[in-house]
Coordinates of C-alpha atoms in Angstrom, one line a residue:
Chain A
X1 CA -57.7 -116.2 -30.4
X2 CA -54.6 -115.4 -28.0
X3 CA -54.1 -112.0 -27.2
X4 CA -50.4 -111.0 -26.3
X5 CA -51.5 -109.3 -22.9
X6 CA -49.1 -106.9 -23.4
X7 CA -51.9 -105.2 -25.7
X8 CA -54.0 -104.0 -22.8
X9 CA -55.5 -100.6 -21.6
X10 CA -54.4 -102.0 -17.7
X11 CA -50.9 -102.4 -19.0
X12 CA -51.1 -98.8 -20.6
X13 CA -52.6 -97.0 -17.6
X14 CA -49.1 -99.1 -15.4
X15 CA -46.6 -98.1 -18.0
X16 CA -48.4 -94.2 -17.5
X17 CA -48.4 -94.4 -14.0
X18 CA -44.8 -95.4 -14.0
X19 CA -43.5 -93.0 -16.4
X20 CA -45.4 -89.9 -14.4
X21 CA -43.8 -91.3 -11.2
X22 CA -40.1 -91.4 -12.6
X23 CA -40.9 -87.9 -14.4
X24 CA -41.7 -86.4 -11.0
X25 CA -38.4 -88.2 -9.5
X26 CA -36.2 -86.5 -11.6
X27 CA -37.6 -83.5 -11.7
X28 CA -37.8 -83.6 -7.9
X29 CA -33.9 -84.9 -8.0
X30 CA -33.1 -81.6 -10.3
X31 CA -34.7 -79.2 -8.4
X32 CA -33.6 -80.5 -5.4
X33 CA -30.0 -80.4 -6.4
X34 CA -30.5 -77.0 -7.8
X35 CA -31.4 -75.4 -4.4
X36 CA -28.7 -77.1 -2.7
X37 CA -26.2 -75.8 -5.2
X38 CA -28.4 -72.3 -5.5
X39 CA -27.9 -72.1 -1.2
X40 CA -24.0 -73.3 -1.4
X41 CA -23.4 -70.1 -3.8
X42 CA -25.1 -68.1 -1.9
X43 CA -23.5 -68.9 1.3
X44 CA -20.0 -68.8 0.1
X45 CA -17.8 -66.8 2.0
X46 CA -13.8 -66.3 1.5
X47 CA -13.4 -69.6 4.1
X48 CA -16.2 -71.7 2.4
X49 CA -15.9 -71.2 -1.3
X50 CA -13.6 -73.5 -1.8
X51 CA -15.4 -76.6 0.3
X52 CA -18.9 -75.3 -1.2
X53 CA -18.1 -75.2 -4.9
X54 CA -16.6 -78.4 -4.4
X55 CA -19.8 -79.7 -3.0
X56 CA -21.8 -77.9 -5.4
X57 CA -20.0 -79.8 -7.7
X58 CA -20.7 -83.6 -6.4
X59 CA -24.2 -82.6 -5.9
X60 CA -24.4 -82.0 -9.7
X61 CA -22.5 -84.9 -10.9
X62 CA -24.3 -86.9 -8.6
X63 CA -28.1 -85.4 -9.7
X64 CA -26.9 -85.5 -13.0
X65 CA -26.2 -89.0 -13.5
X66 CA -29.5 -89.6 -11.8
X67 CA -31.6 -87.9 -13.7
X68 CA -29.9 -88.6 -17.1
X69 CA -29.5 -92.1 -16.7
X70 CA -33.8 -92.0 -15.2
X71 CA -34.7 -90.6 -18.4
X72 CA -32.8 -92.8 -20.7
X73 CA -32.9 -96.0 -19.2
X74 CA -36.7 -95.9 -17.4
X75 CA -39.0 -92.8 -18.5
X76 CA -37.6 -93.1 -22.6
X77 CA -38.2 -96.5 -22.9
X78 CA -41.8 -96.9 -21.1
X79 CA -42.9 -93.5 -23.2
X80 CA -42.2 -95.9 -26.3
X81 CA -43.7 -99.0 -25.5
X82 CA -46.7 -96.6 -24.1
X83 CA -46.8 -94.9 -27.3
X84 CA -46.6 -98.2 -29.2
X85 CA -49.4 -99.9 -27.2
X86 CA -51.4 -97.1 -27.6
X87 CA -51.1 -97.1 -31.4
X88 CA -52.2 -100.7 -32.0
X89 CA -54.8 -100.3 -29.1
X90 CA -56.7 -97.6 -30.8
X91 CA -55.9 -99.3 -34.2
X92 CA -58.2 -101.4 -36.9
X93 CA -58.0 -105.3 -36.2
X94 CA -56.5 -107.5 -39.4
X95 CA -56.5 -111.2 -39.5
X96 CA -53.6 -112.8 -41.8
X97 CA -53.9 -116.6 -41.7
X98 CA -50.6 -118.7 -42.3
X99 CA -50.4 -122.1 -43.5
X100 CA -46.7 -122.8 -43.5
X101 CA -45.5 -121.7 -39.9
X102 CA -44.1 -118.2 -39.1
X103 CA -40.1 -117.6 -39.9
X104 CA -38.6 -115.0 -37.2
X105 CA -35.7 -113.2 -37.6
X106 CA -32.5 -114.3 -35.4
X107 CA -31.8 -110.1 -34.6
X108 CA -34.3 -107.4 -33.3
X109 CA -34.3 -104.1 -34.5
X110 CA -35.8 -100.8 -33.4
X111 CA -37.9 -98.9 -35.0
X112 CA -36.6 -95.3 -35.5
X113 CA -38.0 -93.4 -32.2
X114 CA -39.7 -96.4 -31.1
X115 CA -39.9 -100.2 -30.1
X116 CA -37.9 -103.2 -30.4
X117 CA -39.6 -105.5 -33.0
X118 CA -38.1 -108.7 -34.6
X119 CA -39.6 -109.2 -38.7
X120 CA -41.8 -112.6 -39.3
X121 CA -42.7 -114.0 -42.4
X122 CA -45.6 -115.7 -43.0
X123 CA -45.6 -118.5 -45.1
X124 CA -48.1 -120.3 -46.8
X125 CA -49.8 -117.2 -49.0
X126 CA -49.4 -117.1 -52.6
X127 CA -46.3 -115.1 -51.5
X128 CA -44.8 -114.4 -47.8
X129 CA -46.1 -111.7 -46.3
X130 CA -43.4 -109.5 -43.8
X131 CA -45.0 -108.2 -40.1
X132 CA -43.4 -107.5 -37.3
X133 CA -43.9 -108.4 -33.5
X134 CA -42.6 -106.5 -30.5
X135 CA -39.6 -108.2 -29.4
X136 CA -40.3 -109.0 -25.8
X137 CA -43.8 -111.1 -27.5
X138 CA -41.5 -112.9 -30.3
X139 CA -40.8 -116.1 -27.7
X140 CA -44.9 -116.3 -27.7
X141 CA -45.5 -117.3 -31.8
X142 CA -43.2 -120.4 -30.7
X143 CA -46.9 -121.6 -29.7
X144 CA -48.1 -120.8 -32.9
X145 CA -48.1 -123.7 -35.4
X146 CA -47.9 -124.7 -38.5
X147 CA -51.3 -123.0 -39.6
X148 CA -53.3 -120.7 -37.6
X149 CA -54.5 -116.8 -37.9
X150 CA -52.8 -113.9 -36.7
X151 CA -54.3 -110.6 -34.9
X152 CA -52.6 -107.7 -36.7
X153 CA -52.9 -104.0 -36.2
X154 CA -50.6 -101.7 -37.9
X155 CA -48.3 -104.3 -39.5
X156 CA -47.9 -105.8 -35.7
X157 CA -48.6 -109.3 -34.3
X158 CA -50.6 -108.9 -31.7
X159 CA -52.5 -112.2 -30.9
X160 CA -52.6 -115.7 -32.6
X161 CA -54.6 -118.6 -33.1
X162 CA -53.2 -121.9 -33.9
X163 CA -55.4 -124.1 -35.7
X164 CA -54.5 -127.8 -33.6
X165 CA -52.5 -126.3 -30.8
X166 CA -49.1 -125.1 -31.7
X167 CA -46.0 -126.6 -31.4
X168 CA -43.0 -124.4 -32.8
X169 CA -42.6 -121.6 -35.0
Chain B
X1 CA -23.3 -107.3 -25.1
X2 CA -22.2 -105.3 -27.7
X3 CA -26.0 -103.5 -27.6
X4 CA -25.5 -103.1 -24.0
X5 CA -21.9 -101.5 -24.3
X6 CA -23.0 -99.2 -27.2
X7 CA -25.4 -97.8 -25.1
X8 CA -23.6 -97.4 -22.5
X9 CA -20.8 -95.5 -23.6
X10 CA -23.4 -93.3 -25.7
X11 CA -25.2 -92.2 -22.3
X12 CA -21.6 -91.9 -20.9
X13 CA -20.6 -89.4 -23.6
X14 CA -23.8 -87.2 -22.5
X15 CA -23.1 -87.6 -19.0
X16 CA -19.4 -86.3 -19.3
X17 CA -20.9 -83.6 -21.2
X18 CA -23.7 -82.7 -19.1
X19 CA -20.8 -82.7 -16.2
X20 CA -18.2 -80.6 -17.9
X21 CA -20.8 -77.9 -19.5
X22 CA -22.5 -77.7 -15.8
X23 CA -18.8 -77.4 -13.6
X24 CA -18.0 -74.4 -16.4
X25 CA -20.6 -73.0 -15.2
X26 CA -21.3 -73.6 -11.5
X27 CA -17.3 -72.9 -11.5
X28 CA -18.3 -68.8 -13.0
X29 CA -21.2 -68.6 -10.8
X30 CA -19.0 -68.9 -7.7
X31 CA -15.6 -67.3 -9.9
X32 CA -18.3 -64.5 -9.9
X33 CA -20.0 -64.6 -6.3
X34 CA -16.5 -64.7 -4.9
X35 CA -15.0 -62.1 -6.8
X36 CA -15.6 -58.1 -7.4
X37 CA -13.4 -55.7 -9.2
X38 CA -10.6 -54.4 -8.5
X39 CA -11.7 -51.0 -7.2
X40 CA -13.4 -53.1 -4.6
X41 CA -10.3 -55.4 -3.6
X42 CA -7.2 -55.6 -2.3
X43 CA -5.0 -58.5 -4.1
X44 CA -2.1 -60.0 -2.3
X45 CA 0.6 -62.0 -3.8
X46 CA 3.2 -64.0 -2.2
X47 CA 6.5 -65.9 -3.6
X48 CA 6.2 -68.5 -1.4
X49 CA 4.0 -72.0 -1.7
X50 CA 3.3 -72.5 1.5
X51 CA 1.0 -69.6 2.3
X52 CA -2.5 -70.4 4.0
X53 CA -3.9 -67.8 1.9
X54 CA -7.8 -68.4 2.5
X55 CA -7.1 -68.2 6.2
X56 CA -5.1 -65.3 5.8
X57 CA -7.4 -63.9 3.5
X58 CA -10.2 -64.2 5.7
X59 CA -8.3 -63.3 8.9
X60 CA -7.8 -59.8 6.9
X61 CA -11.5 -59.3 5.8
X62 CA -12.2 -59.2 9.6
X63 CA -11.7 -55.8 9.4
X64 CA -11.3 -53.8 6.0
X65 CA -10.7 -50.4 5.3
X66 CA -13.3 -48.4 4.1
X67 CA -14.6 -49.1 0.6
X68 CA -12.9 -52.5 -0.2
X69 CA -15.6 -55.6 -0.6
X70 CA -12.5 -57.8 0.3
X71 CA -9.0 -59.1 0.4
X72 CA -7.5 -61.5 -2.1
X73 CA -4.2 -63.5 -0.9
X74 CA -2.1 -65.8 -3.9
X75 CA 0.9 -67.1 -4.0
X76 CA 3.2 -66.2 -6.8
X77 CA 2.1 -70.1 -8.9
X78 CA -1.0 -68.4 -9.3
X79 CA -0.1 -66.2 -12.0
X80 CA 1.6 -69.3 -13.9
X81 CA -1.2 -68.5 -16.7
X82 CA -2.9 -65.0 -16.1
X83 CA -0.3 -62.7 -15.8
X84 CA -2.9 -59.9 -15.8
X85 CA -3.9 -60.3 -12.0
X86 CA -0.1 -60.2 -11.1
X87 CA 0.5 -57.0 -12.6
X88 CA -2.6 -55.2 -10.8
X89 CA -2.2 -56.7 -7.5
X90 CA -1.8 -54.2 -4.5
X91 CA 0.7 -56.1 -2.4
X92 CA 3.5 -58.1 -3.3
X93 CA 5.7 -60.3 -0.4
X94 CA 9.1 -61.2 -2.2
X95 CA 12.5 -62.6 -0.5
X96 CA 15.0 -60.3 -0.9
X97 CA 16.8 -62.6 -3.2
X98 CA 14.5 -62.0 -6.1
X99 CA 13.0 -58.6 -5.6
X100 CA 15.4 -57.1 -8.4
X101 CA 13.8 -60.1 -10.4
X102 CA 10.3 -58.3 -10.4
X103 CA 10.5 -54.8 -9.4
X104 CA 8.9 -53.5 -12.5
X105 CA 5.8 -54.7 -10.9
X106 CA 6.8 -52.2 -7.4
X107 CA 6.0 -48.9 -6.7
X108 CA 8.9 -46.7 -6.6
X109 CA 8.2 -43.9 -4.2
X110 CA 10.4 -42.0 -1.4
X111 CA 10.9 -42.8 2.2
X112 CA 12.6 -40.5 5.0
X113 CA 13.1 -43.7 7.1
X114 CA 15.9 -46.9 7.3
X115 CA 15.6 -50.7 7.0
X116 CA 14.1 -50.7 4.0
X117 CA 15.1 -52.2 0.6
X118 CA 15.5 -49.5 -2.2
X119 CA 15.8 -51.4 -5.8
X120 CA 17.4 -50.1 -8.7
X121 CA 14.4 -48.3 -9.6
X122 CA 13.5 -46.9 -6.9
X123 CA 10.9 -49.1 -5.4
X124 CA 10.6 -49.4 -1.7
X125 CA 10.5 -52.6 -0.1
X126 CA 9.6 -52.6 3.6
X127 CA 10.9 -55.9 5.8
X128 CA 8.0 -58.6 6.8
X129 CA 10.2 -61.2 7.9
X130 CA 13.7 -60.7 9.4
X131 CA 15.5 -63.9 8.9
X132 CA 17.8 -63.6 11.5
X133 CA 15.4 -63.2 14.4
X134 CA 13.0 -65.3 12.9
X135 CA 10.2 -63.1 13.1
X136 CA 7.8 -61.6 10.9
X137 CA 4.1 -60.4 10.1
X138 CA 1.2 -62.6 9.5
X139 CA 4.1 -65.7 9.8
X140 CA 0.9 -68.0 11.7
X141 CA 0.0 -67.7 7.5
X142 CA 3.0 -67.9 5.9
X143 CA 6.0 -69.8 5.9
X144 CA 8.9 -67.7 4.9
X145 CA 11.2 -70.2 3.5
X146 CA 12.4 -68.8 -0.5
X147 CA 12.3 -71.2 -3.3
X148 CA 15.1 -73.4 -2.3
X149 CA 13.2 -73.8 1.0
X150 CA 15.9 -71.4 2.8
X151 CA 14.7 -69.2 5.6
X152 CA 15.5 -65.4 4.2
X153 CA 14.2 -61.8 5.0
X154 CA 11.1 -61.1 2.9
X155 CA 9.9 -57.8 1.9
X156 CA 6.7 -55.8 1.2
X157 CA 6.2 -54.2 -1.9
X158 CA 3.3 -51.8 -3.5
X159 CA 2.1 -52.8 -6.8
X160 CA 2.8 -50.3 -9.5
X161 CA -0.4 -50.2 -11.0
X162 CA -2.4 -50.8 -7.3
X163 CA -5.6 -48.7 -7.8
X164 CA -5.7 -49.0 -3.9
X165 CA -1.7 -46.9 -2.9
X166 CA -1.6 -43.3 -3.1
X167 CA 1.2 -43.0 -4.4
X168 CA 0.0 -44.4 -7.8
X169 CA -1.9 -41.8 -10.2
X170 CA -4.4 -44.1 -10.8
X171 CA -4.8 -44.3 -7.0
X172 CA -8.7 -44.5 -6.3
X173 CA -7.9 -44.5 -2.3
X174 CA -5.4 -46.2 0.0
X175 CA -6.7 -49.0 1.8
X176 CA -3.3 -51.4 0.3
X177 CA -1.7 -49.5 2.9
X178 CA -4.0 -50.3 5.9
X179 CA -4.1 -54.1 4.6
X180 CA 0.3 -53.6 4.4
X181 CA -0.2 -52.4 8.1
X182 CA -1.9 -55.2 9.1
X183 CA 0.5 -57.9 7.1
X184 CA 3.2 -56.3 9.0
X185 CA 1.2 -56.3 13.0
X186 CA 0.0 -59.7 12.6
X187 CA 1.6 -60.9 15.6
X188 CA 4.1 -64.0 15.6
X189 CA 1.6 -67.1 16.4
X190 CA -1.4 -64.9 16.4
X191 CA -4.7 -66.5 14.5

């Protein structure tokens, strides 16, 4: 059987260890930026308002932008794929075998609050049966063969074995 | 590319958000740090752009009469959307062109002395800037040039409804008359 290695408590602990790192950025940024704005108000006088306020401003902006941008494009998605990973690693092990290949679907979608995943069909049942696999894994089940077993927790792919060897989905 | 630009644009939209709902209100914290009421202040206006009025502000400050926080220096464009400020400022330096134009805004009261310009309704301007000899007070500040950018004799005026000039009933003390004294002894070229 071939695990995806994304499925693993070492890549769980990382993706933790990177999101409490960028979480501690940006609340270091926005505190940081605070006190600098907090001291420019405080030292305005009737010569300096002007220049401070200004400053206060750019500091803002400029904090701003890092820290929304952080969370959105680094600490949202990792708190996903950790939840995600989390769910299938603490999850009950399925094995669906497939006899006719694996059909994947051309776009990826995201699950409401969650992952990327692309659909597969397995063929080959008495009818096809619909999973889904985490998007960045889909290029893997090109290995997968004709006919093999799949690893499934939760309705997710998460290892395969092909029965001679793969050789496109 | 399309995925990429939808997202984009949608963390755009709460960035420009973020930035206009945080300059509101950075821009009242220091409206409010850099401000007190008008009991506390003495408001200056002057019809004339090119007034360094922070300097001038802040060259006044340096020594305030007794109960005023601080001293508040505009030029007439302003008031372009908030009239209200005009109407209770303490001070008001107008050429003498256009002091007809607003002396509803100027304390009428009596004066014993000459050189001074009495409007219509009996509001007292006293001479800043003379024109011909190309003097006048606080002129390191101000440029005293009227709208057309003509050199002209400026005058000094009392608000009407200045809580800071005695001559007001609403008067609370008279410190727009120790700020006028110093608009008028702030020597040619002195900083």
């Amino acid at each position: 059987m071939k695990y995806f290695d994304f499925y693993t408590a070492e890549h769980a602990r990382r993706l933790k260890k990177q999101i409490v790192t960028a979480v501690l950025l940006t609340v270091l940024i926005a505190l940081a930026a605070f006190g600098v704005c907090l001291w420019l108000l405080i030292t305005a006088g009737t010569l300096t308002a002007r220049k401070h306020e200004m400053l206060a401003f750019i500091v803002n902006g400029a904090a701003g932008a890092a820290v929304i941008f952080t969370w959105l494009n680094v600490i949202t998605p990792r708190r996903r794929t950790l939840a995600h990973v989390r769910t299938v690693l603490g999850g009950e092990k399925e094995t669906v075998e497939y006899a006719c290949g694996l059909t994947l679907a051309e776009a990826p979608e995201r699950v409401p609050g969650s992952v990327r995943v692309r659909r597969v069909t397995v063929n080959g049942g008495p009818r096809p049966r619909y999973l889904l696999v985490l998007e960045r894994c889909a290029p893997l089940l090109k290995e997968s063969g004709e006919r093999g077993t799949l690893t499934v927790v939760s309705g997710y792919i998460c290892g395969f074995a092909p029965e001679n060897g793969g050789g496109g989905a | 590319m399309k995925r990429i630009l939808k997202t984009i644009s949608g963390q755009l939209l709460l960035f420009l958000t973020f930035l206009t709902l945080s300059t509101m209100l950075w821009g009242w914290l220091f409206s409010v740090r850099t401000n007190t009421t008008p009991d506390k202040k003495v408001t200056v206006y002057i019809d004339c752009d090119a007034v360094r009025d922070v300097e001038l502000a802040a060259r006044l400050e340096e020594d305030l009469p007794e109960g005023i926080r601080m001293v508040q220096v505009h030029p007439f464009s302003y008031a372009l959307f908030d009239t209200s400020a005009f109407t209770g400022a303490d001070l008001f330096i107008v050429p003498g062109s256009k002091a007809e134009e607003y002396r509803d805004s100027f304390a009428a009261f009596a004066v014993s002395y000459t050189g001074v310009l009495t409007l219509e309704n009996g509001a007292v301007g006293i001479k800043i800037y003379d024109a011909a000899a190309d003097r006048g007070g606080a002129d390191a500040y101000i440029t005293y040039v009227n709208a057309s950018g003509e050199k002209e004799d400026f005058y000094l005026f009392y608000g009407a409804s200045s809580l800071h000039f005695a001559g007001n009933e609403n008067a609370v003390d008279n410190a727009a008359a120790g700020i006028a004294n110093r608009l008028l002894t702030l020597d040619q070229g002195e900083e």
